[in-house]
Coordinates of C-alpha atoms and ligand atoms in Angstrom, one line a residue:
Chain A
M547 CA -134.1 17.0 21.6
N548 CA -134.5 15.1 24.8
A549 CA -134.7 16.8 28.2
S550 CA -131.2 15.8 29.3
L551 CA -129.6 17.2 26.2
K552 CA -131.7 20.4 26.6
R553 CA -130.4 20.9 30.1
V554 CA -126.8 20.4 28.9
V555 CA -127.3 22.9 26.1
A556 CA -128.9 25.4 28.5
I557 CA -125.9 25.2 30.8
A558 CA -123.3 25.4 28.0
R559 CA -125.2 28.4 26.5
K560 CA -125.3 30.2 29.8
E561 CA -121.5 29.6 30.3
F562 CA -120.8 31.2 26.9
L563 CA -123.0 34.1 28.0
H564 CA -120.9 34.7 31.1
I565 CA -117.8 34.8 29.0
I566 CA -119.3 37.1 26.3
H567 CA -120.7 39.5 28.9
D568 CA -117.3 39.8 30.6
P569 CA -114.8 41.1 28.1
R570 CA -112.1 41.0 30.7
S571 CA -112.4 37.2 30.9
L572 CA -111.9 37.1 27.1
V573 CA -108.7 39.1 27.4
V574 CA -107.4 36.8 30.1
I575 CA -108.4 33.7 28.1
F576 CA -107.1 34.7 24.7
V577 CA -104.7 37.6 24.8
L578 CA -102.6 36.5 27.8
P579 CA -101.5 33.2 26.3
I580 CA -100.5 34.8 23.0
F581 CA -98.7 37.6 24.9
Q582 CA -96.9 35.0 27.0
L583 CA -95.9 33.0 23.9
T584 CA -94.5 36.0 22.0
M585 CA -92.7 37.4 25.0
F586 CA -91.3 34.1 25.8
G587 CA -90.2 33.6 22.2
Y588 CA -88.5 36.9 21.8
A589 CA -87.0 36.9 25.3
L590 CA -85.5 33.5 24.8
N591 CA -84.2 34.4 21.4
M592 CA -82.5 37.6 22.6
E593 CA -80.9 36.0 25.6
I594 CA -79.3 33.3 23.5
K595 CA -78.1 35.8 20.9
N596 CA -75.9 38.0 23.1
V597 CA -74.0 35.8 25.4
D598 CA -71.2 37.7 27.1
L599 CA -68.0 35.9 26.5
A600 CA -64.9 36.8 28.5
V601 CA -61.8 36.1 26.5
L602 CA -58.5 35.5 28.3
D603 CA -56.0 35.4 25.5
Y604 CA -52.6 34.6 26.9
S605 CA -51.3 33.7 23.5
R606 CA -51.8 37.0 21.8
S607 CA -50.9 35.6 18.5
P608 CA -52.4 36.4 15.1
I609 CA -54.1 33.0 15.1
S610 CA -55.6 33.5 18.5
W611 CA -56.8 36.9 17.4
Q612 CA -58.5 35.1 14.4
L613 CA -60.2 32.7 16.8
V614 CA -61.6 35.6 18.9
Q615 CA -62.7 37.3 15.8
T616 CA -64.7 34.3 14.7
F617 CA -66.5 34.3 18.1
E618 CA -67.0 38.0 17.7
G619 CA -68.5 37.5 14.2
S620 CA -71.1 35.1 15.5
P621 CA -74.4 36.6 16.5
F622 CA -74.5 34.4 19.6
F623 CA -71.6 36.0 21.3
H624 CA -70.5 39.3 22.6
V625 CA -66.8 39.3 23.2
Q626 CA -65.0 41.1 25.9
Y627 CA -61.3 40.8 26.6
F628 CA -60.5 40.1 30.2
D629 CA -57.0 40.9 31.6
G630 CA -57.3 39.1 34.9
Q631 CA -56.4 35.6 36.1
P632 CA -58.6 32.6 35.5
D633 CA -59.5 32.4 39.2
E634 CA -61.2 35.8 38.9
L635 CA -63.7 34.4 36.5
E636 CA -65.9 33.2 39.3
R637 CA -66.5 36.8 40.3
L638 CA -67.3 37.7 36.7
F639 CA -69.9 35.0 36.5
L640 CA -71.4 35.9 39.9
Q641 CA -71.8 39.5 38.8
R642 CA -73.4 38.2 35.6
K643 CA -70.8 40.2 33.5
A644 CA -70.0 37.0 31.6
R645 CA -71.8 33.8 31.0
A646 CA -68.9 32.0 29.4
A647 CA -65.1 32.4 29.2
L648 CA -62.7 31.4 26.6
I649 CA -59.1 30.7 27.8
I650 CA -56.4 30.6 25.2
H651 CA -53.2 29.2 26.5
P652 CA -49.8 31.0 25.9
D653 CA -48.6 28.2 23.6
F654 CA -51.7 28.3 21.4
G655 CA -50.1 30.1 18.5
R656 CA -47.2 27.7 18.3
D657 CA -49.1 24.5 18.9
F658 CA -51.8 25.4 16.5
H659 CA -49.6 24.7 13.5
R660 CA -47.9 21.7 15.1
Q661 CA -50.4 19.6 17.0
P662 CA -53.3 17.8 15.4
A663 CA -55.6 18.9 18.1
T664 CA -54.9 22.1 20.0
P665 CA -56.9 22.6 23.2
V666 CA -58.5 25.8 24.3
Q667 CA -60.5 26.0 27.5
L668 CA -64.1 27.1 27.5
I669 CA -65.8 27.7 30.9
I670 CA -69.6 28.1 30.9
D671 CA -71.7 29.4 33.7
A672 CA -74.1 26.5 34.2
V673 CA -76.4 28.1 36.7
D674 CA -78.9 27.8 33.9
P675 CA -78.2 24.3 32.5
N676 CA -80.2 24.9 29.4
A677 CA -78.5 28.1 28.5
A678 CA -75.2 26.3 29.2
T679 CA -76.1 23.6 26.8
L680 CA -77.0 26.1 24.2
I681 CA -73.8 28.1 24.7
R682 CA -71.7 24.9 24.4
N683 CA -73.3 24.1 21.1
Y684 CA -73.0 27.5 19.7
S685 CA -69.3 27.5 20.7
L686 CA -68.8 24.2 18.9
Q687 CA -70.4 25.8 15.8
V688 CA -68.1 28.8 16.0
I689 CA -65.1 26.6 16.4
A690 CA -66.1 24.3 13.5
E691 CA -66.4 27.4 11.4
F692 CA -63.0 28.6 12.5
N693 CA -61.4 25.2 11.7
R694 CA -63.0 25.3 8.2
R695 CA -61.3 28.6 7.5
F696 CA -58.0 28.1 9.2
G697 CA -57.4 24.4 9.0
G698 CA -56.6 23.8 12.6
E699 CA -58.3 21.4 14.9
I700 CA -59.2 22.8 18.2
R701 CA -60.6 20.4 20.7
L702 CA -62.5 21.9 23.5
P703 CA -61.6 20.2 26.8
F704 CA -64.8 18.3 27.0
D705 CA -66.5 15.8 24.8
V706 CA -69.8 16.2 23.1
E707 CA -71.3 13.1 24.5
K708 CA -74.3 12.7 22.2
A709 CA -75.4 14.2 19.0
I710 CA -78.6 16.1 19.4
W711 CA -81.2 14.9 16.9
F712 CA -84.2 16.6 15.5
N713 CA -83.2 20.0 16.7
P714 CA -79.6 20.1 15.7
D715 CA -79.0 23.7 16.6
L716 CA -81.2 23.5 19.7
K717 CA -83.5 26.2 18.4
S718 CA -85.3 27.3 21.5
A719 CA -88.6 27.8 19.8
Y720 CA -88.7 24.1 19.0
F721 CA -88.7 23.6 22.8
F722 CA -90.8 26.3 24.1
V723 CA -93.7 26.2 21.7
P724 CA -94.7 22.6 22.6
G725 CA -93.9 23.4 26.2
L726 CA -96.1 26.5 26.3
L727 CA -98.9 24.6 24.5
A728 CA -98.8 22.0 27.3
L729 CA -98.5 24.7 30.0
I730 CA -101.2 27.1 28.8
L731 CA -103.7 24.3 28.0
I732 CA -103.5 22.7 31.4
M733 CA -103.4 26.0 33.3
L734 CA -106.3 27.6 31.6
C735 CA -108.5 24.6 31.6
T736 CA -108.0 23.7 35.2
L737 CA -108.4 27.3 36.3
L738 CA -111.5 28.1 34.3
T739 CA -113.3 24.9 35.2
S740 CA -112.5 25.1 38.9
V741 CA -113.5 28.8 39.0
T742 CA -116.7 28.5 37.1
I743 CA -118.0 25.8 39.4
T744 CA -116.7 27.4 42.5
R745 CA -118.3 30.7 41.6
E746 CA -121.7 29.0 41.4
K747 CA -121.2 27.6 44.9
E748 CA -120.0 30.9 46.2
M749 CA -122.8 32.9 44.7
G750 CA -125.5 30.4 45.7
T751 CA -126.5 29.8 42.1
M752 CA -125.5 26.2 42.4
E753 CA -128.3 25.7 44.9
Q754 CA -130.8 27.2 42.4
I755 CA -129.6 24.7 39.8
L756 CA -129.7 21.8 42.1
V757 CA -133.4 22.2 43.0
S758 CA -134.1 21.5 39.3
P759 CA -134.0 18.0 37.8
V760 CA -130.5 18.6 36.5
K761 CA -128.1 15.7 37.1
P762 CA -124.5 16.2 38.2
R763 CA -123.3 14.7 34.9
E764 CA -125.3 17.2 32.9
I765 CA -123.8 20.1 34.9
I766 CA -120.3 18.8 34.3
I767 CA -120.8 18.3 30.5
G768 CA -122.6 21.6 30.1
K769 CA -120.0 23.5 32.0
V770 CA -117.0 22.0 30.3
I771 CA -118.2 22.2 26.7
P772 CA -117.4 25.9 26.3
Y773 CA -114.0 25.4 27.8
I774 CA -113.1 22.6 25.5
V775 CA -114.0 24.8 22.6
I776 CA -112.0 27.7 24.0
S777 CA -109.0 25.5 24.8
M778 CA -109.0 24.0 21.3
T779 CA -109.1 27.4 19.8
I780 CA -106.2 28.6 21.9
G781 CA -104.2 25.5 21.1
V782 CA -104.7 26.2 17.4
L783 CA -103.6 29.8 18.0
I784 CA -100.5 28.8 19.8
L785 CA -99.5 26.3 17.2
S786 CA -100.1 28.8 14.4
I787 CA -98.0 31.4 16.0
G788 CA -95.3 28.9 16.7
I789 CA -95.2 27.7 13.1
V790 CA -95.6 31.0 11.4
L791 CA -93.7 33.4 13.7
F792 CA -91.0 31.1 15.1
G793 CA -90.7 28.6 12.3
V794 CA -91.3 25.5 14.3
P795 CA -91.9 22.6 11.9
F796 CA -95.0 20.4 12.0
R797 CA -93.9 17.0 10.7
G798 CA -96.8 14.8 11.9
S799 CA -100.5 14.6 11.7
Y800 CA -102.8 17.4 12.9
V801 CA -105.6 14.9 13.5
L802 CA -103.4 12.9 15.8
L803 CA -102.4 16.0 17.8
A804 CA -106.0 17.1 18.1
L805 CA -107.0 13.7 19.4
F806 CA -104.3 13.6 22.0
S807 CA -104.9 17.2 22.9
S808 CA -108.5 16.4 23.7
I809 CA -107.4 13.8 26.1
Y810 CA -105.0 16.2 27.7
I811 CA -107.7 18.9 27.9
I812 CA -110.0 16.4 29.7
T813 CA -107.2 15.8 32.2
A814 CA -107.1 19.5 33.0
L815 CA -110.9 19.7 33.2
S816 CA -110.9 16.8 35.6
M817 CA -108.3 18.5 37.8
G818 CA -110.5 21.6 37.7
L819 CA -113.5 19.6 38.7
M820 CA -111.6 18.0 41.5
I821 CA -110.5 21.4 42.8
S822 CA -114.0 22.7 42.7
T823 CA -115.1 20.0 45.1
I824 CA -112.5 21.2 47.6
A825 CA -112.4 25.0 47.3
R826 CA -115.2 27.1 48.7
T827 CA -114.3 30.4 47.1
Q828 CA -113.1 31.4 43.7
Q829 CA -109.9 32.9 45.2
V830 CA -109.0 29.5 46.8
A831 CA -109.9 27.7 43.6
M832 CA -107.6 30.0 41.6
M833 CA -104.7 29.4 43.9
M834 CA -105.2 25.7 44.0
A835 CA -105.4 25.5 40.2
Q836 CA -102.2 27.5 39.9
I837 CA -100.4 25.4 42.4
A838 CA -101.5 22.2 40.8
T839 CA -100.5 23.2 37.3
L840 CA -98.0 26.1 36.9
L841 CA -94.9 25.0 38.7
P842 CA -95.3 21.2 38.3
T843 CA -95.7 21.7 34.6
I844 CA -92.8 24.1 34.2
I845 CA -90.4 22.2 36.4
L846 CA -91.4 18.6 36.2
S847 CA -92.6 18.0 32.6
G848 CA -89.3 18.4 30.9
F849 CA -90.6 21.7 29.4
I850 CA -87.6 23.7 30.6
F851 CA -85.3 21.4 32.6
P852 CA -84.3 18.1 31.1
L853 CA -85.8 15.4 33.3
S854 CA -82.7 13.3 33.0
S855 CA -80.6 15.8 34.8
M856 CA -82.9 15.9 37.8
P857 CA -82.5 14.2 41.2
R858 CA -84.1 10.8 41.4
P859 CA -87.0 11.7 43.6
L860 CA -88.0 14.5 41.3
Q861 CA -87.7 12.3 38.3
W862 CA -90.0 9.9 40.1
V863 CA -92.6 12.6 40.9
S864 CA -92.5 13.7 37.2
N865 CA -94.1 10.5 36.3
I866 CA -97.4 11.7 37.6
I867 CA -97.3 15.0 35.8
P868 CA -99.7 14.8 32.8
A869 CA -97.8 17.5 30.9
K870 CA -94.7 15.2 30.8
Y871 CA -96.6 12.7 28.6
Y872 CA -98.4 15.4 26.6
L873 CA -95.1 17.1 25.9
K874 CA -93.6 13.9 24.6
I875 CA -96.6 13.5 22.3
V876 CA -96.5 17.1 21.0
R877 CA -92.7 17.1 20.4
G878 CA -93.0 13.7 18.9
I879 CA -95.7 14.7 16.4
M880 CA -94.4 18.2 15.6
L881 CA -90.6 17.7 15.5
K882 CA -90.3 14.0 14.6
G883 CA -93.5 13.3 12.7
N884 CA -94.3 10.4 15.0
T885 CA -97.2 8.2 14.1
F886 CA -99.9 6.8 16.4
S887 CA -98.1 3.5 17.0
Q888 CA -94.9 5.3 18.0
L889 CA -96.8 7.3 20.7
I890 CA -98.8 4.5 22.2
E891 CA -96.8 4.6 25.4
P892 CA -97.2 8.2 26.5
A893 CA -100.7 8.3 25.1
G894 CA -101.6 5.2 27.0
V895 CA -100.3 6.6 30.3
L896 CA -102.0 9.9 29.7
L897 CA -105.3 8.2 28.9
V898 CA -105.2 6.0 32.0
M899 CA -104.4 9.0 34.1
T900 CA -107.2 11.0 32.6
L901 CA -109.7 8.3 33.1
L902 CA -108.7 7.8 36.8
L903 CA -108.7 11.5 37.5
F904 CA -112.0 12.0 35.8
L905 CA -113.8 9.1 37.6
I906 CA -112.5 10.3 41.0
A907 CA -113.5 13.9 40.2
R908 CA -116.9 12.9 39.0
R909 CA -117.6 10.8 42.0
R910 CA -116.4 13.5 44.4
F911 CA -118.5 16.1 42.5
S912 CA -121.7 14.0 42.7
M913 CA -121.3 13.3 46.4
H914 CA -120.3 16.9 47.0
L915 CA -123.6 18.1 45.6
E916 CA -125.7 15.9 47.8
G917 CA -126.2 17.7 51.0
Chain B
M937 CA -158.4 18.8 50.8
N938 CA -155.3 17.4 49.2
I939 CA -152.1 17.6 51.1
S940 CA -149.1 19.2 49.2
V941 CA -146.4 18.9 51.8
Q942 CA -146.5 16.4 54.6
T943 CA -143.8 15.8 57.2
R944 CA -143.6 13.3 60.0
N945 CA -141.0 13.7 62.7
L946 CA -138.6 15.2 60.2
T947 CA -135.2 15.8 61.7
R948 CA -131.9 17.1 60.6
R949 CA -128.8 17.2 62.7
F950 CA -125.5 18.8 61.9
G951 CA -123.1 16.8 64.0
R952 CA -124.5 17.0 67.5
F953 CA -126.6 20.1 66.8
T954 CA -130.2 19.5 65.9
A955 CA -131.3 22.2 63.5
V956 CA -134.8 20.7 62.7
D957 CA -136.3 18.6 65.5
R958 CA -139.1 16.1 64.8
V959 CA -141.3 18.4 62.8
T960 CA -144.7 17.1 61.8
L961 CA -146.7 19.3 59.5
D962 CA -149.4 19.2 56.8
V963 CA -149.6 21.9 54.1
Y964 CA -152.7 21.8 51.9
E965 CA -153.1 22.4 48.3
G966 CA -153.7 26.0 47.2
E967 CA -152.7 27.4 50.6
I968 CA -150.3 30.2 51.5
F969 CA -148.4 28.7 54.4
G970 CA -146.4 31.2 56.4
F971 CA -143.4 29.9 58.2
L972 CA -142.2 32.0 61.1
G973 CA -139.2 31.7 63.4
A974 CA -136.3 33.7 64.8
N975 CA -132.8 33.5 63.2
G976 CA -131.5 30.0 63.3
A977 CA -134.9 28.5 64.1
G978 CA -134.4 26.0 61.3
K979 CA -136.7 27.3 58.6
T980 CA -134.2 27.2 55.8
T981 CA -133.0 23.8 56.9
L982 CA -136.5 22.4 56.7
I983 CA -137.1 23.9 53.3
R984 CA -133.8 22.5 52.0
M985 CA -134.9 19.1 53.1
L986 CA -138.2 19.4 51.3
T987 CA -136.6 20.6 48.1
G988 CA -134.1 17.8 48.0
L989 CA -131.1 20.0 48.6
L990 CA -130.4 18.3 52.0
K991 CA -130.9 14.8 53.1
P992 CA -133.0 14.4 56.4
T993 CA -131.3 12.7 59.3
E994 CA -134.6 11.0 60.3
G995 CA -138.3 11.1 59.7
E996 CA -140.6 11.1 56.7
A997 CA -141.6 13.8 54.3
Q998 CA -143.7 13.8 51.1
V999 CA -143.9 16.7 48.7
A1000 CA -146.6 16.6 46.0
G1001 CA -147.2 13.0 47.0
F1002 CA -143.6 11.9 46.4
D1003 CA -141.2 10.8 49.1
V1004 CA -138.1 12.9 49.8
W1005 CA -136.1 9.7 50.5
G1006 CA -136.4 8.1 47.1
Q1007 CA -138.3 10.3 44.7
S1008 CA -136.5 13.6 44.8
E1009 CA -136.4 13.5 41.0
A1010 CA -140.2 13.6 40.7
I1011 CA -140.4 16.2 43.5
K1012 CA -137.9 18.5 41.7
R1013 CA -140.0 18.7 38.6
R1014 CA -143.0 19.8 40.7
I1015 CA -141.5 22.5 42.9
G1016 CA -140.2 26.0 42.5
Y1017 CA -137.7 27.5 44.9
M1018 CA -136.6 31.0 45.7
S1019 CA -133.6 30.8 48.1
Q1020 CA -133.1 33.1 51.0
R1021 CA -130.0 34.6 49.3
F1022 CA -130.6 36.1 45.9
S1023 CA -129.1 33.5 43.6
L1024 CA -129.7 34.4 40.0
Y1025 CA -126.9 35.3 37.6
E1026 CA -126.0 39.0 38.1
D1027 CA -124.1 39.1 34.9
L1028 CA -126.9 37.8 32.8
T1029 CA -129.9 39.9 31.7
A1030 CA -133.3 39.2 33.3
E1031 CA -134.4 37.5 30.2
E1032 CA -131.3 35.3 29.9
N1033 CA -131.8 34.2 33.4
L1034 CA -135.4 33.1 32.6
T1035 CA -134.3 31.3 29.4
F1036 CA -131.6 29.5 31.3
Y1037 CA -134.0 28.2 33.9
G1038 CA -136.4 27.2 31.2
G1039 CA -133.6 25.2 29.6
I1040 CA -132.6 23.3 32.8
Y1041 CA -136.2 22.3 33.4
G1042 CA -136.2 20.8 29.9
L1043 CA -138.8 23.2 28.4
R1044 CA -139.0 23.5 24.6
R1045 CA -137.9 26.8 22.9
D1046 CA -141.5 27.8 22.2
Q1047 CA -142.7 26.9 25.7
I1048 CA -139.9 29.0 27.1
E1049 CA -140.9 32.0 25.0
Q1050 CA -144.5 31.6 26.0
R1051 CA -143.8 31.2 29.7
K1052 CA -141.4 34.2 29.7
A1053 CA -144.1 36.4 28.2
I1054 CA -146.6 35.3 30.8
L1055 CA -144.3 35.6 33.7
F1056 CA -142.8 39.0 32.8
E1057 CA -146.4 40.1 32.7
H1058 CA -147.2 38.4 36.0
V1059 CA -144.4 39.9 38.0
G1060 CA -144.4 43.2 36.1
L1061 CA -140.9 43.1 34.7
Q1062 CA -141.5 43.6 30.9
P1063 CA -139.6 46.9 30.8
F1064 CA -136.5 45.4 32.3
A1065 CA -136.3 42.2 30.3
G1066 CA -133.1 43.2 28.6
Q1067 CA -131.4 44.7 31.7
M1068 CA -128.4 43.2 33.4
T1069 CA -129.7 41.6 36.6
R1070 CA -127.1 43.3 38.7
D1071 CA -128.5 46.7 37.7
L1072 CA -132.0 45.9 38.9
P1073 CA -133.2 47.2 42.3
L1074 CA -133.4 44.5 44.9
G1075 CA -137.2 44.5 44.9
F1076 CA -137.1 43.7 41.1
K1077 CA -134.5 41.1 41.5
Q1078 CA -136.8 39.3 44.0
R1079 CA -139.6 39.4 41.4
L1080 CA -137.3 38.0 38.8
A1081 CA -136.4 35.2 41.2
L1082 CA -140.0 34.5 41.7
A1083 CA -140.5 34.4 37.9
C1084 CA -137.7 31.9 37.6
A1085 CA -139.2 29.8 40.4
L1086 CA -142.5 29.8 38.5
L1087 CA -141.2 29.3 35.0
H1088 CA -141.9 25.5 34.8
D1089 CA -145.3 26.1 36.3
P1090 CA -144.8 24.0 39.5
P1091 CA -147.8 23.3 41.7
I1092 CA -145.7 24.0 44.9
V1093 CA -143.5 26.9 45.5
F1094 CA -141.0 27.5 48.3
L1095 CA -140.1 31.1 49.0
D1096 CA -137.4 31.5 51.7
E1097 CA -137.6 35.1 53.0
P1098 CA -138.6 36.5 49.6
T1099 CA -139.0 40.0 51.0
S1100 CA -135.9 40.5 53.2
G1101 CA -134.1 43.7 52.7
V1102 CA -136.7 45.8 50.8
D1103 CA -138.9 48.7 51.9
P1104 CA -142.5 48.2 53.1
K1105 CA -144.0 49.3 49.7
A1106 CA -141.9 46.7 47.8
R1107 CA -142.9 44.1 50.4
R1108 CA -146.6 45.0 50.0
S1109 CA -146.4 44.6 46.2
F1110 CA -144.5 41.4 46.5
W1111 CA -147.3 40.0 48.7
N1112 CA -149.8 41.0 46.1
L1113 CA -147.9 38.9 43.8
I1114 CA -147.9 36.0 46.2
Y1115 CA -151.7 36.3 46.3
Q1116 CA -152.0 36.4 42.6
T1117 CA -149.8 33.3 42.4
A1118 CA -151.9 31.5 44.9
Q1119 CA -154.9 32.3 42.8
L1120 CA -153.3 30.3 40.0
G1121 CA -154.0 27.3 42.3
K1122 CA -150.4 27.0 43.6
T1123 CA -149.4 26.1 47.1
L1124 CA -147.0 28.6 48.6
F1125 CA -144.7 27.9 51.4
V1126 CA -143.3 31.3 52.6
T1127 CA -140.8 32.0 55.4
T1128 CA -140.6 35.4 56.9
H1129 CA -139.4 37.4 59.8
F1130 CA -142.1 40.0 59.4
M1131 CA -145.1 39.4 61.7
D1132 CA -147.3 41.7 59.6
E1133 CA -146.7 39.3 56.7
A1134 CA -147.9 36.4 58.8
E1135 CA -151.3 38.1 58.9
Y1136 CA -151.6 37.6 55.1
C1137 CA -151.1 33.9 55.2
H1138 CA -153.9 31.3 55.3
R1139 CA -152.1 29.4 58.0
V1140 CA -148.8 29.8 59.8
G1141 CA -146.3 27.6 61.5
I1142 CA -144.1 29.0 64.2
M1143 CA -140.7 27.4 64.7
H1144 CA -138.4 27.7 67.7
M1145 CA -135.0 26.1 68.0
G1146 CA -135.8 23.5 65.5
R1147 CA -139.3 22.6 66.8
M1148 CA -142.7 23.5 65.4
I1149 CA -144.4 25.1 68.4
A1150 CA -147.7 26.2 66.9
V1151 CA -149.6 25.8 63.7
G1152 CA -152.9 27.3 62.6
P1153 CA -154.6 30.2 60.8
P1154 CA -153.5 33.6 62.2
G1155 CA -157.0 34.4 63.4
Q1156 CA -157.3 31.2 65.4
L1157 CA -153.8 31.6 66.9
K1158 CA -154.6 35.1 68.0
R1159 CA -157.8 33.9 69.7
Q1160 CA -156.1 30.9 71.2
Y1161 CA -153.4 33.1 72.9
D1162 CA -155.8 36.0 73.4
K1163 CA -153.6 38.5 71.5
S1164 CA -154.6 41.1 68.9
T1165 CA -151.6 40.7 66.5
M1166 CA -149.4 37.9 65.3
Q1167 CA -146.4 39.9 66.7
E1168 CA -147.8 39.4 70.2
V1169 CA -148.6 35.8 69.6
F1170 CA -145.1 35.2 68.4
I1171 CA -143.5 36.9 71.5
A1172 CA -145.8 35.1 73.9
L1173 CA -145.0 31.7 72.3
H1174 CA -141.3 32.5 72.2
Q1175 CA -141.3 33.4 75.9
S1176 CA -143.1 30.3 77.0
S1177 CA -140.7 28.1 75.0
E1178 CA -137.7 29.8 76.5
E1179 CA -139.2 29.2 79.9
A1180 CA -139.9 25.6 79.1
A1181 CA -136.3 25.1 77.9
Ligands
ATP1491 N1 -124.7 23.1 56.8 C1 -124.8 23.4 58.1 N2 -123.8 22.9 59.0 C2 -124.0 23.2 60.3 N3 -124.9 23.9 60.8 C3 -125.9 24.4 60.0 C4 -125.9 24.2 58.6 N4 -126.9 24.8 58.1 C5 -127.6 25.4 59.1 N5 -127.0 25.1 60.3 C6 -127.4 25.6 61.6 O1 -128.7 25.2 61.8 C7 -129.5 26.2 62.5 C8 -130.7 26.5 61.7 O2 -130.3 27.2 60.5 P1 -131.4 27.7 59.4 O3 -130.6 28.4 58.3 O4 -132.3 26.6 59.1 O5 -132.2 28.8 60.2 P2 -133.3 29.8 59.7 O6 -134.4 29.6 60.5 O7 -133.4 29.7 58.2 O8 -132.6 31.2 60.1 P3 -132.6 32.6 59.3 O9 -133.9 33.3 59.7 O10 -131.4 33.3 59.9 O11 -132.5 32.3 57.9 C9 -128.5 27.4 62.6 O12 -128.1 27.4 63.9 C10 -127.4 27.1 61.7 O13 -126.2 27.6 62.2
MG1492 MG1 -133.1 31.0 56.7

């Protein structure tokens, strides 16, 4: 083993020792993401299952009663009759007593047997656009079911503009498992890297290392190896839980995902390195890591809010969010079974971003260490 | 005698403030060189330049025959350093700390084991090898720091206030250790605030506001200034420098 390798190994080994000696860090690293994932999973599932639906049935006919019964019978809706006027619905939405309303017009019973397409009105509280999309799709399912049984044709007063592929019933787990994978990987890696380096500066131990013949490059490699291993392990855990517990499919290649995930992990490590050259204390590093990863990834990666429904400037900003590309890759591989050639574009962008970020961070780090 | 550390007009400025001002100094091989000065005199800054942690602004310096400007790589392999602030890993055991430093100096596994045994013996820490560093009393932490600085068997060792914060008994035994280390043929460069410690040194340098105002063996300095202790020498020098300034 040459001296350089020995130094890298010594640093990596020490980094593992820090983690092993501090059980709290293990809890934060492993238990928290899993907790987040399961909580997220069940919270989302519950929310979507019991949507309060206010029903304004002005028809009061047997057939309208059947329609309401079909909604009632669906696990997604919880039906409540509402006696007020349509303009009082706003109050209902504001008070969160209902998230959608079904308005059945007085002529519904008569028209149902005469007209080829009888309209009912569905109003959805779109404060949460994703939930609104889900509710709309569930309503369409319920109505399709009703039509199958009673032979009418109800047209909701809006069009379904595009069919949703790959995730026809918009199962939320399909969305949040890749999203959480992207979020947790970048958050954890950036945080751990920036904190571990900043801690050495804060405690004065960095100085003790720097009087030895260690080179900046060896410090970087030695320090990140343990976190690459940890991140990979956590990635595997999240995926396993997603697949086993939430039934998310995995249609593509594991090797491909591992490859692209490594690039993404290096992005996060570079961000952490960059932060460590700016922050003087662990506290500041933690804050910076969180600001750099948490909100941008949640809001601007397409994880929760569809990017296409965002204002232009935000869409533009989203182009520099690494998670956006990684998310495309993960969804592509898991849900669509994409191959390497189909993912060249997001992978290319991610790779270029990572290289740039890494080179800048490395340069800054080396200069930073020289007094 | 061979020269271990040589500086010529070594200067370091932070912005417009001059922390080390044209210091010229020779430290000989095998000597315990004491380095005195009030808070902020520039002792740590000078050591940081000699150990390659800080680039000088001007001037020349050679450590172990290598130039600080271009050969810091070679210097680093030949020096040990114990910083003013305790800077080992509190959450690692004493032994793990030593193993780590062995590793970053590129020692082989068997070399590390061998050196560890020798050094635990040398600094008297065998019973505490497996203890968490944070649980050691400060005096023992300082011995451990010395052991780490000596692990790769460097010919020159810089100790920046190695005895600050411990009781006189612990200071006394640490100085015994410094003597024993010098007997191994090493050059020791030791800063201190304690004038009684200055008496133990072969030679001392007194620094004031970035400048080296006196250098020589304690006995000679006492005769030169007609004082009976280094304490008095230091105060006299300090006063005359203040007046000159
Ligand atoms: N990185 C820095 N930036 C700006 N000023 C600095 C820096 N490092 C040291 N100084 C200043 O240089 C002067 C000398 O500091 P130095 O630490 O060398 O003193 P010292 O003799 O070691 O003091 P002490 O006995 O307190 O350790 C001080 O006034 C200090 O504030
Ligand atoms: Mg100092």
